[in-house]
Coordinates of C-alpha atoms in Angstrom, one line a residue:
M1 CA -48.9 -35.2 -1.0
K2 CA -46.9 -38.3 -0.2
R3 CA -44.1 -37.1 -2.4
G4 CA -44.0 -33.7 -0.6
V5 CA -43.9 -35.4 2.9
F6 CA -41.2 -37.8 1.6
S7 CA -39.2 -34.9 0.2
L8 CA -39.5 -33.0 3.5
A9 CA -38.5 -36.1 5.5
L10 CA -35.4 -36.6 3.3
A11 CA -34.5 -32.9 3.6
L12 CA -34.8 -33.1 7.4
V13 CA -32.7 -36.3 7.6
F14 CA -30.0 -35.1 5.3
G15 CA -30.1 -31.6 6.8
V16 CA -29.6 -33.0 10.3
A17 CA -26.9 -35.4 9.1
T18 CA -25.0 -32.6 7.4
A19 CA -25.3 -30.3 10.4
T20 CA -23.9 -32.9 12.8
E21 CA -20.9 -34.1 10.7
P22 CA -17.6 -32.9 12.1
V23 CA -15.9 -30.1 10.3
A24 CA -12.6 -31.1 8.8
D25 CA -9.5 -29.2 10.1
E26 CA -8.4 -26.4 7.8
K27 CA -4.7 -26.7 6.8
K28 CA -2.9 -23.4 6.4
K29 CA 0.4 -23.4 4.6
V30 CA 3.2 -21.5 6.2
K31 CA 5.0 -19.0 4.1
A32 CA 8.6 -20.3 4.3
D33 CA 10.2 -17.2 2.9
A34 CA 8.4 -14.9 5.4
S35 CA 9.1 -17.2 8.4
T36 CA 12.2 -17.5 10.5
V37 CA 13.9 -20.2 12.6
T38 CA 16.6 -18.8 14.9
W39 CA 18.9 -21.0 17.0
K40 CA 20.9 -20.2 20.0
A41 CA 23.5 -22.6 21.6
Y42 CA 25.3 -22.1 24.8
K43 CA 28.8 -22.9 26.1
V44 CA 30.7 -22.1 29.3
T45 CA 32.4 -19.1 27.7
G46 CA 29.3 -17.7 25.9
S47 CA 26.9 -18.6 23.1
H48 CA 26.4 -18.6 19.4
T49 CA 23.3 -17.7 17.3
G50 CA 22.2 -18.4 13.8
T51 CA 19.4 -19.3 11.5
L52 CA 17.9 -22.2 9.6
Q53 CA 15.6 -22.1 6.6
L54 CA 12.1 -23.5 6.9
E55 CA 11.6 -25.8 3.8
Q56 CA 7.9 -26.2 4.2
G57 CA 5.2 -26.3 6.9
S58 CA 1.6 -26.1 7.7
L59 CA -0.7 -25.4 10.7
M60 CA -4.1 -27.1 11.2
F61 CA -7.0 -25.2 12.6
D62 CA -10.6 -25.9 13.7
G63 CA -12.1 -22.5 13.2
E64 CA -9.6 -20.2 15.0
K65 CA -8.3 -23.0 17.3
L66 CA -4.9 -24.5 16.6
T67 CA -5.2 -28.3 16.3
G68 CA -2.0 -29.5 14.6
G69 CA 1.1 -28.7 12.6
E70 CA 4.0 -30.2 10.6
F71 CA 7.3 -28.6 9.6
T72 CA 10.5 -29.5 7.7
V73 CA 13.7 -27.5 8.0
D74 CA 16.6 -27.5 5.5
M75 CA 19.6 -28.4 7.7
S76 CA 22.1 -27.4 5.0
S77 CA 20.9 -23.8 5.4
L78 CA 22.3 -23.7 9.0
V79 CA 24.4 -20.5 9.4
S80 CA 25.9 -18.6 12.3
T81 CA 24.9 -14.9 12.6
D82 CA 26.9 -13.9 15.6
L83 CA 30.3 -14.1 13.8
E84 CA 29.4 -11.9 10.8
G85 CA 32.5 -9.7 11.4
D86 CA 34.9 -12.7 11.5
P87 CA 34.5 -14.7 8.3
E88 CA 37.2 -17.2 9.2
S89 CA 35.6 -18.1 12.6
K90 CA 32.1 -18.1 11.0
G91 CA 33.3 -20.6 8.4
K92 CA 34.9 -22.9 10.9
L93 CA 31.8 -22.9 13.2
E94 CA 29.4 -23.5 10.3
G95 CA 31.7 -26.3 9.0
H96 CA 31.8 -27.9 12.4
L97 CA 28.0 -27.7 13.0
N98 CA 27.5 -29.4 9.6
S99 CA 30.0 -32.1 10.4
E100 CA 29.5 -35.6 12.0
D101 CA 30.3 -34.0 15.4
F102 CA 27.0 -32.2 15.2
F103 CA 24.2 -32.4 12.6
H104 CA 26.0 -34.3 9.8
T105 CA 23.9 -32.4 7.2
E106 CA 25.4 -34.1 4.2
K107 CA 23.7 -37.3 5.4
H108 CA 20.7 -35.8 7.3
A109 CA 19.6 -33.0 5.0
T110 CA 16.3 -32.2 6.8
S111 CA 14.8 -32.2 10.3
K112 CA 11.1 -32.5 11.0
L113 CA 8.6 -31.5 13.7
V114 CA 5.1 -33.1 13.7
F115 CA 2.6 -32.0 16.3
T116 CA 1.0 -34.9 18.2
K117 CA -1.1 -33.0 20.8
V118 CA -2.3 -29.4 21.0
K119 CA -3.8 -28.2 24.3
S120 CA -5.3 -24.7 24.6
T121 CA -3.9 -22.8 27.6
G122 CA -5.6 -19.5 27.1
K123 CA -6.7 -17.1 24.4
N124 CA -4.2 -17.6 21.5
S125 CA -1.9 -19.8 23.7
Y126 CA -1.2 -23.5 23.4
E127 CA 0.9 -26.2 24.9
V128 CA 2.2 -28.3 22.0
T129 CA 3.6 -31.8 22.2
G130 CA 5.4 -32.9 19.0
D131 CA 7.8 -35.5 17.6
L132 CA 11.1 -33.8 16.6
T133 CA 13.3 -35.7 14.2
I134 CA 17.0 -34.7 13.9
K135 CA 19.6 -37.1 12.3
D136 CA 16.8 -39.6 11.8
I137 CA 16.2 -39.9 15.5
T138 CA 12.7 -38.9 16.7
K139 CA 12.1 -37.7 20.3
P140 CA 9.1 -35.9 21.9
V141 CA 9.3 -32.2 22.7
V142 CA 6.9 -30.0 24.6
F143 CA 6.7 -26.2 24.1
D144 CA 4.3 -23.2 24.2
M145 CA 3.0 -21.6 21.0
S146 CA 1.1 -18.3 20.5
V147 CA -1.0 -17.6 17.5
Y148 CA -2.2 -14.1 16.6
G149 CA -4.0 -13.6 13.3
S150 CA -1.8 -15.1 10.6
K151 CA 1.4 -15.3 12.8
A152 CA 2.6 -17.9 15.3
T153 CA 5.6 -17.9 17.6
A154 CA 7.3 -20.5 19.7
T155 CA 10.5 -21.3 21.6
V156 CA 11.5 -24.9 21.6
K157 CA 14.3 -26.2 24.0
V158 CA 16.1 -29.1 22.5
D159 CA 18.5 -31.5 24.2
R160 CA 21.0 -32.3 21.5
T161 CA 22.2 -35.4 23.3
N162 CA 18.8 -37.0 22.6
Y163 CA 19.9 -36.9 18.9
D164 CA 23.3 -38.4 19.3
I165 CA 25.1 -35.0 19.4
K166 CA 27.5 -35.4 22.3
F167 CA 30.5 -33.3 21.2
R168 CA 31.9 -31.6 24.4
S169 CA 28.9 -32.5 26.5
G170 CA 29.7 -32.4 30.2
N171 CA 27.3 -35.3 30.6
F172 CA 29.5 -37.6 28.4
F173 CA 33.0 -36.2 28.8
E174 CA 35.0 -35.3 31.9
N175 CA 37.4 -32.4 32.5
L176 CA 36.2 -30.2 29.7
G177 CA 36.4 -27.1 31.8
D178 CA 35.6 -24.0 29.7
K179 CA 35.4 -26.1 26.6
T180 CA 32.0 -27.5 27.7
I181 CA 29.1 -27.0 25.4
Y182 CA 25.7 -27.2 27.1
D183 CA 23.3 -29.9 26.0
E184 CA 20.2 -27.7 25.5
F185 CA 19.9 -25.2 22.6
D186 CA 16.9 -23.0 21.7
L187 CA 14.9 -22.7 18.5
V188 CA 12.9 -19.5 18.2
V189 CA 10.3 -19.9 15.5
D190 CA 8.3 -17.0 14.0
L191 CA 5.8 -18.2 11.4
E192 CA 3.6 -16.4 8.9
F193 CA 0.8 -18.3 7.2

């Protein structure tokens, strides 16, 4: 009888302990080959668009609720897509973006984003705060992210001057006129996991 009561007491104690332990976040690996990172940069006379290749990434979930994420982008994959019909201009732009004036991809091969805070703003919608590292400089960014099933989307506005990319910035150089390149560029991210 004592053994039965003792076994029952142990079962209750361990059952309660197990039930109240926090559930670990589930890490879902992002499918890099099925995901896209599109960039758009603006200047006085227009804009340029292109893509970057996601090297690796993951999103963290507590049940269906987004709780975190981490991504690495291959900066050497940076290409322009708006100059497809003009190979010479496309090559010049891509060469310049990879140079020390911009991302210096030979020295800084990857960029990284690590979520530091995720706040639910509605069904499937989140406000994300993260640390974005470009050219070994880390600065906070805030953006909205939507998650539907096994897909997530976000648009991140990045101020390039925070990462020591000041080429033709109107905030650092005078009298640029129509040669001014605006400081903010957009990253549009479509993820599959």
